Phi, psi and omega in degrees: 000140180289155175275139178232102180283124182262319182215152180203154179208153180233139176234155180251123180245094183262116182300336181281348180265160179276340180222152176288154176269107189260131182281143178255002184226142174288158175288142170282115185269086174274186184299319182290316180294319178300313180299316181301311184288314183293326177294315180295318180296315180298315180296317182293318179295328180270359181294139180299334182273356179292142185227143171286151182210165175233147175289145177293154178294151179102190182296127178219111185295316182299315179299313183294320179297314182295318179296325177289326177296328179289329188257343184236104183299332183276357187262357188302310183295313181294322178296318179296324178294323178292321176298318179297319179298318181294319178292319179298319178297318179293322179297327182290350181283347182215126185292341183274354178282130188276156172296160187201164163261142180245123178250128176247128180235145167254118185223162178247142173216122183055044178063017177245134180278146178216156172251128175257130175245108187247111176275103187268082179296143186289145174238162178266132175223172181228138178232163174270150179232131184250127175237156175252112182243110181050052178064020178234143178285131171243115183248124182232171178255132183238136180277135175248117185270347186236042176284147174282154179302132178291168184294341178264005178256159179269139167278133185280328183220124175201163181217149182230112186260129181276147174284319184270073182277353178271000176240144180084184187251013181212159180258329186205165173243134184238136169242115179216101187292340178287333181296326184276359182268175186296331184267033187296340179274351180290149180304324181295333179276340184256352188298323184288312181289312188270301186292316183275302186276332183061052185228163176238139179286151179255139177265083182268181186295322179297314181296316180297316180297317180295316179298315181303312181289310186293312185285333172294317178298317178297320180294318178300316181295320180294323179287328178298324178294338178269002178099002182272065183291336182295342183286354179296342176295336178300324179302319180293320178297319180295311180300319179293319183294312184286343177272328189249346180253144176275334182217144180237126173263115188298320180294315180295318179299314183294321177298321179292318185286315189262350175052246184266008178273077189297316183297316178294320178300312181295321178295318180296312180299317179299318180296316180297321179292321177297328182275358173126348179277076187273343180275165179288323182225161171212151178277137180280131176275097185295327179296317178296318181298314181295323182287321188265334189243026176293336178232149175258130179245120180244144179221130180272170179293343179261018175068023170275127183248141176233126176241123187216144175300146184301319181296318180290327178301325182265001179267106185289351173279346183241328188209142178202144172249119184250130180271131179271160180302330182275006178096345176281171180226153174247136173261123184244123173256123192249159169053047180278130177269316180221156181221132179226156179262134181246000000 
């Protein structure tokens, strides 16, 4: 379902100032502004790193403000200002957090109202500047240090709060790219989720499936650098499991894959748990699998890339990877009728 932005406002949160610069007027949502906001919201909600979350129990200002914005039409501007104050306060807890513009939107998706909180970190852009020098045009390039992220760029931190929090298993969706990085326990990585929103992430089927696929691939690559090239067979087990199984038991899967290689099995299980697969079992998100794994993408150390449909990848009449005695491999594309350059 398409996103429909109904109302929006922008505030300026400058870390060098003692107070945020709070807007007293809503944005005029013309065609360009609508496209800009709806494109960013759609991209963020569809981002692989977006996570469902729930508000912590107890008093939560962000939750209360958003719920009042849903029920009181006159509260939108004041509510957005309170959200801006809370984010500014959270930003002040760490000197490495950058200044930003904050956009608050009230939007509809599938006839359900939501509040979007978009932390628009500044990007660098360049524009031309025209001067008149002795009746002659002088055109130069000028750097802009406080440009908003373009529609083709990712917003690093944003949150989407649902009006109907009494239905379903989550209150909001969060996109925070710092959480998924190695320094996720650092305060700068937790300020948006914990200090500002006061929420906890949910380990749902989509997240578990994504972690299983992504972190197994990362583990295989790290072991390959150590010379363990035989572990690439694990990739085939993972692809087969998430396509054909409704539920995956990590211990059973690992026993099947690693057989009598106990040390590797234990290391793999430990790595998966460290990356977030803390439960014994998880349900496979078939929608995510179909969307993300319709094609197999392979890349060699010499930057040769192969993109192939999953069905053709497994069809030995069309495609095969053959291992040579010296440990190298050949990629064979078979039974070609025609070949064209693109």
